[in-house]
Coordinates of N, CA and C in Angstrom, one line a residue:
Chain A
G1 N -54.8 -8.7 17.2 CA -53.4 -8.9 17.5 C -52.6 -7.7 17.6
I2 N -51.3 -7.8 18.0 CA -50.5 -6.7 18.2 C -50.1 -6.1 16.8
Q3 N -50.1 -4.7 16.8 CA -49.7 -4.0 15.6 C -48.3 -3.5 15.7
V4 N -47.5 -3.6 14.7 CA -46.1 -3.1 14.7 C -46.0 -2.2 13.5
E5 N -45.7 -0.9 13.7 CA -45.6 0.1 12.7 C -44.2 0.7 12.6
Q6 N -43.6 0.6 11.5 CA -42.3 1.2 11.3 C -42.3 2.4 10.4
S7 N -41.5 3.4 10.8 CA -41.4 4.6 10.0 C -40.0 5.1 9.9
P8 N -39.6 5.8 8.8 CA -40.3 5.9 7.6 C -40.3 4.6 6.8
P9 N -41.2 4.4 5.8 CA -41.2 3.2 5.0 C -39.9 3.2 4.0
D10 N -39.5 4.3 3.6 CA -38.3 4.4 2.7 C -37.5 5.6 3.2
L11 N -36.2 5.5 2.9 CA -35.2 6.5 3.3 C -34.0 6.5 2.4
I12 N -33.7 7.7 1.9 CA -32.5 7.8 1.0 C -31.6 8.7 1.7
L13 N -30.3 8.3 1.8 CA -29.3 9.1 2.5 C -28.1 9.2 1.7
Q14 N -27.3 10.3 1.9 CA -26.0 10.4 1.3 C -25.0 9.7 2.3
E15 N -24.0 9.1 1.8 CA -23.0 8.4 2.6 C -22.5 9.4 3.7
G16 N -22.4 9.0 4.9 CA -21.9 9.8 6.0 C -23.0 10.5 6.8
A17 N -24.3 10.4 6.3 CA -25.4 11.0 7.1 C -25.8 10.1 8.2
N18 N -26.5 10.7 9.1 CA -27.1 9.9 10.2 C -28.6 9.7 10.0
S19 N -29.2 8.7 10.7 CA -30.6 8.5 10.5 C -31.2 7.8 11.7
T20 N -32.5 8.0 11.9 CA -33.2 7.4 13.0 C -34.5 6.6 12.4
L21 N -34.6 5.4 12.7 CA -35.7 4.6 12.3 C -36.6 4.3 13.6
R22 N -37.9 4.3 13.4 CA -38.8 4.1 14.5 C -39.6 2.9 14.4
C23 N -40.0 2.3 15.5 CA -40.8 1.1 15.6 C -41.8 1.4 16.7
N24 N -43.1 1.5 16.4 CA -44.2 1.6 17.4 C -44.9 0.3 17.5
F25 N -45.3 -0.1 18.7 CA -46.0 -1.4 18.9 C -47.2 -1.1 19.8
S26 N -48.2 -1.9 19.7 CA -49.5 -1.6 20.3 C -49.8 -2.3 21.6
D27 N -48.9 -3.2 22.0 CA -49.1 -3.9 23.3 C -47.8 -4.2 24.0
S28 N -47.9 -4.6 25.2 CA -46.6 -4.9 25.9 C -45.9 -6.1 25.3
V29 N -44.6 -6.1 25.3 CA -43.8 -7.1 24.7 C -42.7 -7.6 25.6
N30 N -42.3 -8.9 25.4 CA -41.2 -9.4 26.2 C -39.9 -9.6 25.3
N31 N -40.1 -9.3 24.1 CA -38.9 -9.4 23.2 C -39.1 -8.4 22.0
L32 N -38.0 -7.7 21.7 CA -38.0 -6.9 20.5 C -36.6 -7.0 19.9
Q33 N -36.7 -7.3 18.6 CA -35.4 -7.4 17.9 C -35.4 -6.5 16.7
W34 N -34.2 -6.0 16.3 CA -34.0 -5.3 15.1 C -33.1 -6.1 14.2
F35 N -33.5 -6.2 12.9 CA -32.8 -6.9 11.9 C -32.5 -6.1 10.7
H36 N -31.4 -6.4 10.0 CA -31.1 -5.9 8.7 C -31.2 -7.0 7.7
Q37 N -32.0 -6.8 6.7 CA -32.1 -7.8 5.6 C -31.3 -7.4 4.5
N38 N -30.2 -8.1 4.2 CA -29.3 -7.7 3.1 C -29.9 -8.1 1.7
P39 N -29.3 -7.6 0.6 CA -29.8 -7.8 -0.7 C -30.0 -9.3 -1.1
W40 N -29.4 -10.2 -0.4 CA -29.5 -11.6 -0.7 C -30.6 -12.3 0.2
G41 N -31.3 -11.5 1.0 CA -32.4 -12.0 1.8 C -32.0 -12.4 3.3
Q42 N -30.8 -12.4 3.6 CA -30.4 -12.9 4.9 C -30.8 -11.8 6.0
L43 N -31.4 -12.3 7.0 CA -31.7 -11.4 8.1 C -30.6 -11.5 9.1
I44 N -30.0 -10.3 9.4 CA -28.9 -10.2 10.3 C -29.4 -9.6 11.6
N45 N -29.1 -10.2 12.7 CA -29.5 -9.7 14.0 C -28.7 -8.5 14.3
L46 N -29.4 -7.4 14.6 CA -28.7 -6.2 15.0 C -28.7 -6.0 16.5
F47 N -30.0 -6.0 17.1 CA -30.1 -5.9 18.5 C -31.3 -6.7 19.0
Y48 N -31.1 -7.3 20.2 CA -32.1 -7.9 21.0 C -32.3 -6.9 22.1
I49 N -33.5 -6.1 22.1 CA -33.6 -5.0 23.0 C -35.0 -4.8 23.5
P50 N -35.5 -5.6 24.4 CA -36.9 -5.4 24.9 C -37.0 -4.2 25.7
S51 N -35.9 -3.6 26.2 CA -35.9 -2.4 26.9 C -34.5 -1.8 27.0
G52 N -34.4 -0.5 27.3 CA -33.1 0.1 27.5 C -32.4 0.5 26.2
T53 N -31.1 0.7 26.3 CA -30.3 1.2 25.2 C -29.1 0.3 25.0
K54 N -28.7 0.1 23.8 CA -27.5 -0.7 23.4 C -26.8 0.0 22.3
Q55 N -25.5 -0.3 22.2 CA -24.8 0.3 21.1 C -23.8 -0.8 20.5
N56 N -23.7 -0.8 19.2 CA -22.7 -1.7 18.6 C -22.1 -0.9 17.4
G57 N -21.0 -0.4 17.6 CA -20.3 0.4 16.6 C -21.1 1.6 16.2
R58 N -21.4 1.7 14.9 CA -22.1 2.9 14.4 C -23.6 2.8 14.7
L59 N -24.1 1.7 15.1 CA -25.5 1.5 15.4 C -25.8 1.5 16.9
S60 N -26.9 2.1 17.2 CA -27.4 2.0 18.6 C -28.9 1.9 18.5
A61 N -29.5 1.4 19.6 CA -31.0 1.3 19.7 C -31.4 1.6 21.1
T62 N -32.6 2.1 21.1 CA -33.3 2.4 22.4 C -34.7 1.9 22.4
T63 N -35.1 1.2 23.4 CA -36.5 0.8 23.5 C -37.1 1.4 24.8
V64 N -38.2 2.1 24.7 CA -38.9 2.6 25.8 C -40.2 1.8 25.9
A65 N -40.1 0.7 26.7 CA -41.2 -0.2 26.7 C -42.5 0.4 27.3
T66 N -42.4 1.3 28.2 CA -43.6 1.9 28.8 C -44.4 2.7 27.8
E67 N -43.7 3.2 26.8 CA -44.3 4.1 25.8 C -44.4 3.3 24.5
R68 N -44.0 2.1 24.4 CA -44.2 1.2 23.3 C -43.6 1.7 22.0
Y69 N -42.3 2.0 22.1 CA -41.6 2.3 20.9 C -40.2 2.0 21.0
S70 N -39.5 1.8 19.9 CA -38.1 1.6 19.8 C -37.5 2.4 18.7
L71 N -36.3 2.8 18.9 CA -35.6 3.6 17.8 C -34.3 3.0 17.5
L72 N -33.9 3.0 16.2 CA -32.6 2.5 15.7 C -31.9 3.6 15.1
Y73 N -30.7 3.9 15.6 CA -29.9 5.0 15.1 C -28.7 4.5 14.3
I74 N -28.6 5.0 13.1 CA -27.4 4.7 12.3 C -26.6 6.0 12.1
S75 N -25.4 5.9 12.5 CA -24.5 7.1 12.3 C -23.5 6.9 11.2
S76 N -23.1 8.0 10.6 CA -22.1 7.9 9.6 C -22.4 6.8 8.6
S77 N -23.5 6.8 8.0 CA -24.0 5.7 7.1 C -23.0 5.4 6.0
Q78 N -23.0 4.1 5.6 CA -22.2 3.6 4.5 C -23.1 2.9 3.5
T79 N -22.6 2.8 2.3 CA -23.4 2.2 1.2 C -23.8 0.7 1.6
T80 N -22.9 0.1 2.4 CA -23.2 -1.3 2.9 C -24.4 -1.3 3.9
D81 N -24.8 -0.2 4.4 CA -25.9 -0.2 5.3 C -27.3 -0.3 4.5
S82 N -27.2 -0.2 3.2 CA -28.4 -0.3 2.4 C -29.1 -1.6 2.6
G83 N -30.4 -1.6 2.5 CA -31.2 -2.8 2.7 C -32.5 -2.5 3.5
V84 N -33.2 -3.5 3.9 CA -34.4 -3.3 4.7 C -34.2 -3.6 6.1
Y85 N -34.6 -2.7 7.0 CA -34.5 -2.8 8.4 C -35.9 -3.2 9.0
F86 N -35.9 -4.3 9.7 CA -37.1 -4.8 10.3 C -37.1 -4.7 11.8
C87 N -38.2 -4.3 12.4 CA -38.4 -4.5 13.8 C -39.4 -5.6 14.0
A88 N -39.2 -6.5 15.0 CA -40.1 -7.6 15.3 C -40.2 -7.7 16.8
V89 N -41.5 -8.0 17.2 CA -41.8 -8.1 18.6 C -42.4 -9.4 19.0
E90 N -42.3 -9.8 20.2 CA -43.0 -11.0 20.7 C -43.8 -10.6 22.0
R91 N -45.1 -11.0 21.9 CA -45.9 -10.7 23.1 C -45.6 -11.8 24.2
Y92 N -46.0 -11.5 25.4 CA -45.9 -12.5 26.5 C -46.7 -13.8 26.2
N93 N -46.2 -14.9 26.6 CA -46.9 -16.2 26.5 C -47.4 -16.5 25.0
Q94 N -46.6 -16.2 24.1 CA -47.0 -16.5 22.7 C -46.0 -17.5 22.1
G95 N -45.2 -18.2 22.9 CA -44.4 -19.3 22.4 C -43.3 -18.8 21.5
G96 N -42.9 -17.5 21.6 CA -41.8 -17.1 20.8 C -42.2 -16.5 19.4
K97 N -43.4 -16.4 19.1 CA -43.8 -15.9 17.8 C -43.4 -14.4 17.7
L98 N -42.6 -14.2 16.6 CA -42.3 -12.8 16.3 C -43.2 -12.2 15.3
I99 N -43.7 -11.0 15.6 CA -44.5 -10.2 14.7 C -43.7 -9.1 14.1
F100 N -43.6 -9.1 12.8 CA -42.7 -8.1 12.1 C -43.5 -6.9 11.7
G101 N -42.8 -5.8 11.7 CA -43.3 -4.6 11.1 C -43.0 -4.7 9.6
Q102 N -43.5 -3.6 8.9 CA -43.4 -3.7 7.4 C -42.0 -3.3 6.9
G103 N -41.1 -2.8 7.8 CA -39.8 -2.5 7.4 C -39.5 -1.1 6.9
T104 N -38.3 -0.7 7.0 CA -37.8 0.6 6.4 C -36.8 0.2 5.4
E105 N -37.0 0.6 4.1 CA -36.0 0.4 3.1 C -35.1 1.5 3.0
L106 N -33.8 1.3 3.3 CA -32.8 2.3 3.4 C -31.9 2.2 2.2
S107 N -31.6 3.3 1.5 CA -30.7 3.4 0.4 C -29.7 4.4 0.7
V108 N -28.4 4.0 0.8 CA -27.3 5.0 1.0 C -26.6 5.2 -0.2
K109 N -26.5 6.4 -0.7 CA -25.9 6.8 -2.0 C -24.4 7.3 -1.7
P110 N -23.5 6.9 -2.6 CA -22.1 7.3 -2.4 C -21.9 8.8 -2.7
Chain B
G1 N -21.9 -15.3 17.4 CA -23.4 -15.4 17.5 C -23.8 -16.7 17.0
A2 N -25.1 -17.1 17.2 CA -25.6 -18.3 16.8 C -25.8 -18.4 15.3
V3 N -25.6 -19.6 14.7 CA -25.7 -19.8 13.3 C -26.8 -20.8 12.9
V4 N -27.6 -20.3 12.0 CA -28.7 -21.2 11.4 C -28.5 -21.4 9.9
S5 N -28.5 -22.6 9.5 CA -28.3 -22.8 8.0 C -29.6 -23.3 7.4
Q6 N -29.7 -23.1 6.1 CA -30.9 -23.7 5.4 C -30.4 -24.3 4.1
H7 N -31.1 -25.3 3.7 CA -30.7 -26.0 2.4 C -31.9 -26.5 1.7
P8 N -32.1 -26.3 0.4 CA -31.2 -25.6 -0.4 C -31.4 -24.1 -0.3
S9 N -30.5 -23.3 -0.9 CA -30.7 -21.9 -1.0 C -31.7 -21.5 -2.1
R10 N -31.7 -22.3 -3.1 CA -32.6 -22.0 -4.2 C -33.1 -23.3 -4.9
V11 N -34.3 -23.4 -5.2 CA -34.8 -24.6 -5.8 C -35.9 -24.2 -6.8
I12 N -35.9 -24.9 -8.0 CA -36.9 -24.8 -9.0 C -37.5 -26.1 -9.2
C13 N -38.8 -26.2 -9.1 CA -39.5 -27.5 -9.3 C -40.7 -27.4 -10.2
K14 N -41.1 -28.5 -10.7 CA -42.3 -28.5 -11.6 C -43.6 -28.6 -10.7
S15 N -44.6 -28.0 -11.2 CA -45.9 -28.0 -10.6 C -46.3 -29.5 -10.3
G16 N -46.8 -29.7 -9.1 CA -47.2 -31.0 -8.7 C -46.2 -31.9 -7.9
T17 N -45.0 -31.4 -7.9 CA -43.9 -32.1 -7.2 C -43.8 -31.6 -5.7
S18 N -43.1 -32.3 -4.9 CA -42.9 -31.9 -3.5 C -41.4 -31.4 -3.3
V19 N -41.2 -30.5 -2.4 CA -39.9 -30.0 -2.2 C -39.7 -29.9 -0.7
K20 N -38.5 -30.4 -0.2 CA -38.2 -30.4 1.2 C -37.1 -29.4 1.4
I21 N -37.3 -28.5 2.5 CA -36.3 -27.5 2.9 C -35.8 -27.9 4.3
E22 N -34.5 -27.9 4.5 CA -33.9 -28.2 5.8 C -33.5 -26.9 6.5
C23 N -33.7 -26.9 7.8 CA -33.2 -25.8 8.6 C -32.4 -26.4 9.8
R24 N -31.2 -26.0 10.0 CA -30.3 -26.5 11.0 C -29.8 -25.4 11.9
S25 N -29.8 -25.7 13.2 CA -29.0 -24.8 14.1 C -27.6 -25.4 14.3
L26 N -26.6 -24.7 14.0 CA -25.3 -25.3 13.9 C -24.5 -25.3 15.2
D27 N -24.8 -24.4 16.1 CA -23.9 -24.3 17.2 C -24.7 -24.1 18.5
F28 N -26.0 -24.4 18.4 CA -26.8 -24.4 19.7 C -28.0 -25.4 19.5
Q29 N -28.7 -25.7 20.6 CA -29.8 -26.6 20.5 C -31.1 -25.7 20.4
A30 N -31.8 -25.9 19.4 CA -33.0 -25.1 19.1 C -34.3 -25.8 19.7
T31 N -34.8 -25.4 20.8 CA -36.0 -26.0 21.3 C -37.2 -25.6 20.5
T32 N -37.1 -24.5 19.9 CA -38.2 -24.0 19.0 C -37.7 -23.5 17.7
M33 N -38.3 -23.9 16.6 CA -38.0 -23.4 15.3 C -39.3 -22.8 14.6
F34 N -39.1 -21.8 13.8 CA -40.2 -21.1 13.2 C -40.0 -21.1 11.7
W35 N -41.0 -21.1 10.9 CA -41.0 -21.0 9.5 C -41.8 -19.8 9.0
Y36 N -41.1 -19.0 8.2 CA -41.7 -17.7 7.7 C -41.8 -17.8 6.2
R37 N -42.6 -17.0 5.6 CA -42.7 -16.8 4.2 C -42.7 -15.3 3.9
Q38 N -42.0 -15.0 2.8 CA -41.8 -13.6 2.4 C -42.0 -13.4 0.9
F39 N -43.0 -12.6 0.6 CA -43.2 -12.3 -0.8 C -42.4 -11.0 -1.2
P40 N -42.1 -10.8 -2.4 CA -41.2 -9.6 -2.8 C -41.8 -8.3 -2.3
K41 N -40.9 -7.5 -1.7 CA -41.2 -6.2 -1.2 C -42.2 -6.2 0.0
Q42 N -42.3 -7.4 0.6 CA -43.2 -7.5 1.7 C -42.4 -7.9 3.0
S43 N -43.1 -7.9 4.1 CA -42.5 -8.3 5.4 C -42.6 -9.8 5.5
L44 N -42.1 -10.3 6.6 CA -42.1 -11.8 6.9 C -43.5 -12.1 7.5
M45 N -44.0 -13.2 7.1 CA -45.3 -13.7 7.7 C -45.0 -15.1 8.3
L46 N -45.3 -15.3 9.6 CA -45.1 -16.5 10.3 C -46.1 -17.6 9.7
M47 N -45.5 -18.7 9.4 CA -46.3 -19.8 8.9 C -46.6 -20.8 10.0
A48 N -45.6 -21.2 10.8 CA -45.8 -22.2 11.8 C -44.7 -22.2 12.8
T49 N -45.0 -22.8 13.9 CA -44.0 -22.9 15.0 C -43.8 -24.4 15.3
S50 N -42.5 -24.9 15.4 CA -42.3 -26.3 15.7 C -41.4 -26.4 16.9
N51 N -41.8 -27.3 17.8 CA -41.1 -27.7 19.0 C -40.6 -29.1 18.8
E52 N -39.3 -29.3 19.2 CA -38.7 -30.7 19.0 C -39.6 -31.7 19.6
G53 N -39.9 -32.7 18.8 CA -40.7 -33.9 19.3 C -42.2 -33.7 19.3
S54 N -42.7 -32.6 18.9 CA -44.1 -32.4 19.0 C -44.6 -31.9 17.6
K55 N -45.9 -31.9 17.5 CA -46.5 -31.5 16.2 C -46.4 -29.9 16.1
A56 N -46.3 -29.5 14.8 CA -46.1 -28.1 14.6 C -47.5 -27.4 14.8
T57 N -47.4 -26.1 15.2 CA -48.6 -25.3 15.3 C -48.6 -24.3 14.1
Y58 N -49.7 -24.4 13.4 CA -49.8 -23.5 12.2 C -50.6 -22.3 12.4
E59 N -50.2 -21.2 11.8 CA -50.9 -20.0 11.8 C -52.2 -20.1 11.0
Q60 N -53.2 -19.2 11.4 CA -54.4 -19.3 10.7 C -54.2 -19.0 9.2
G61 N -54.9 -19.8 8.4 CA -54.8 -19.7 6.9 C -53.7 -20.5 6.3
V62 N -52.8 -21.1 7.0 CA -51.8 -21.9 6.5 C -52.2 -23.4 6.5
E63 N -52.1 -24.0 5.3 CA -52.6 -25.4 5.1 C -51.6 -26.3 5.6
K64 N -51.9 -27.0 6.7 CA -51.0 -27.9 7.3 C -50.7 -29.2 6.4
D65 N -51.6 -29.5 5.6 CA -51.4 -30.7 4.7 C -50.5 -30.3 3.5
K66 N -50.4 -29.1 3.2 CA -49.6 -28.6 2.1 C -48.2 -28.3 2.6
F67 N -48.1 -27.8 3.8 CA -46.8 -27.4 4.3 C -46.5 -28.3 5.5
L68 N -45.8 -29.4 5.3 CA -45.5 -30.4 6.3 C -44.3 -30.0 7.1
I69 N -44.3 -29.9 8.4 CA -43.2 -29.5 9.2 C -42.9 -30.6 10.2
N70 N -41.6 -31.0 10.2 CA -41.1 -32.0 11.1 C -39.9 -31.4 11.9
H71 N -39.9 -31.5 13.2 CA -38.8 -31.0 14.0 C -38.3 -32.3 14.7
A72 N -37.4 -33.0 14.0 CA -37.0 -34.3 14.5 C -36.0 -34.3 15.6
S73 N -35.2 -33.3 15.6 CA -34.2 -33.2 16.7 C -34.0 -31.7 17.1
L74 N -33.1 -31.5 18.1 CA -32.9 -30.2 18.6 C -32.1 -29.3 17.7
T75 N -31.7 -29.9 16.5 CA -30.9 -29.1 15.6 C -31.5 -29.1 14.2
L76 N -32.6 -29.8 14.0 CA -33.1 -29.9 12.6 C -34.6 -29.8 12.5
S77 N -35.1 -28.9 11.6 CA -36.5 -28.9 11.3 C -36.6 -28.9 9.8
T78 N -37.6 -29.5 9.3 CA -37.8 -29.6 7.8 C -39.2 -29.1 7.5
L79 N -39.3 -28.4 6.3 CA -40.5 -27.9 5.7 C -40.7 -28.6 4.4
T80 N -41.7 -29.3 4.2 CA -42.0 -30.0 2.9 C -43.2 -29.3 2.3
V81 N -43.0 -28.7 1.1 CA -44.1 -28.2 0.3 C -44.6 -29.3 -0.6
T82 N -45.8 -29.8 -0.3 CA -46.3 -30.9 -1.1 C -47.2 -30.4 -2.3
S83 N -47.1 -31.2 -3.3 CA -47.9 -30.8 -4.6 C -47.8 -29.3 -4.8
A84 N -46.6 -28.9 -5.0 CA -46.3 -27.4 -5.2 C -47.0 -26.9 -6.4
H85 N -47.5 -25.7 -6.3 CA -48.1 -24.9 -7.4 C -47.4 -23.6 -7.6
P86 N -47.5 -22.9 -8.7 CA -46.9 -21.6 -8.9 C -47.1 -20.6 -7.8
E87 N -48.3 -20.7 -7.2 CA -48.6 -19.7 -6.2 C -47.8 -20.0 -4.9
D88 N -47.2 -21.1 -4.8 CA -46.3 -21.4 -3.6 C -44.9 -20.9 -3.8
S89 N -44.6 -20.3 -5.0 CA -43.3 -19.7 -5.2 C -43.2 -18.5 -4.2
S90 N -42.1 -18.6 -3.5 CA -41.9 -17.5 -2.5 C -40.5 -17.7 -1.9
F91 N -40.1 -16.9 -0.9 CA -38.9 -16.9 -0.2 C -39.3 -17.5 1.2
Y92 N -38.7 -18.7 1.6 CA -39.0 -19.3 2.8 C -37.8 -19.2 3.8
I93 N -38.1 -18.7 5.0 CA -37.0 -18.4 5.9 C -37.4 -19.1 7.2
C94 N -36.4 -19.8 7.8 CA -36.6 -20.4 9.1 C -35.8 -19.6 10.2
S95 N -36.2 -19.8 11.4 CA -35.5 -19.2 12.5 C -35.5 -20.2 13.7
A96 N -34.6 -20.0 14.6 CA -34.4 -20.9 15.7 C -34.2 -20.2 17.0
R97 N -34.6 -20.8 18.0 CA -34.4 -20.2 19.4 C -34.1 -21.3 20.3
G98 N -33.1 -21.0 21.2 CA -32.7 -21.9 22.2 C -33.2 -21.6 23.5
Q99 N -32.3 -21.4 24.5 CA -32.7 -21.1 25.9 C -33.0 -19.7 26.1
V100 N -32.6 -18.8 25.2 CA -32.8 -17.4 25.4 C -33.9 -17.0 24.4
L101 N -34.5 -15.8 24.6 CA -35.6 -15.4 23.7 C -35.2 -14.9 22.3
E102 N -33.9 -14.5 22.1 CA -33.4 -14.0 20.8 C -33.5 -15.1 19.8
Q103 N -34.1 -14.7 18.6 CA -34.2 -15.7 17.5 C -33.1 -15.4 16.5
Y104 N -32.6 -16.5 15.8 CA -31.6 -16.4 14.8 C -32.2 -17.0 13.5
F105 N -31.9 -16.3 12.4 CA -32.6 -16.7 11.1 C -31.6 -17.3 10.2
G106 N -32.1 -18.3 9.4 CA -31.4 -18.9 8.3 C -31.3 -17.9 7.1
P107 N -30.5 -18.3 6.1 CA -30.3 -17.4 5.0 C -31.5 -17.5 4.0
G108 N -32.5 -18.4 4.2 CA -33.6 -18.4 3.3 C -33.5 -19.4 2.1
T109 N -34.6 -19.8 1.6 CA -34.7 -20.6 0.4 C -35.7 -20.0 -0.6
R110 N -35.2 -19.8 -1.8 CA -36.1 -19.2 -2.8 C -36.6 -20.3 -3.6
L111 N -37.9 -20.5 -3.5 CA -38.6 -21.6 -4.3 C -39.4 -21.0 -5.5
T112 N -39.1 -21.6 -6.6 CA -39.8 -21.2 -7.8 C -40.5 -22.5 -8.4
V113 N -41.8 -22.4 -8.5 CA -42.6 -23.6 -9.1 C -43.0 -23.2 -10.5
T114 N -42.6 -24.1 -11.4 CA -42.9 -23.8 -12.9 C -44.1 -24.6 -13.4

């Protein structure tokens, strides 16, 4: 099956710092999503980005499908950005099944 | 954005009893719903896929007789954990997808079996 690898596994930042999270995947995909799981367990949709670049406030994401990776940028981090960030991909003709990476646990210190 | 709800958010039950978890898409029709399981400090693992009006498709290693899934309408799917045991304790999360590929997730249900 497809492999999804996220790096780094853990990240500690001072408030105000910038960061880049990476997601590598081993096969072609027709769906890639980034999520933030908050301390209560809720998965919040950040980006639906099978290819290209998107921005939403302090967050932006880029997926280079031909090279099988995606990047999530967080600028001017805030303590509320803390939590686990997941990348998930869907292969073609898999009925919508999302395969999740192991996540990046981000801790933003005041 | 699309909203998916789950009920209950937290449940404690005795070993041997059954527990039903509901997943609803509140503002869109979900042609497909998915059930995931998450253990502490781990990623999400897909348990099964359900399409409205048809039988669920279970992932390898998931006992279909223990985890009963019913997708009765375009806005409701249920997961019933039958004869629950302590090892079934986990965080169960549903997701839903309509006409577009993007999936939306419910807030999760924390099940504790004593």
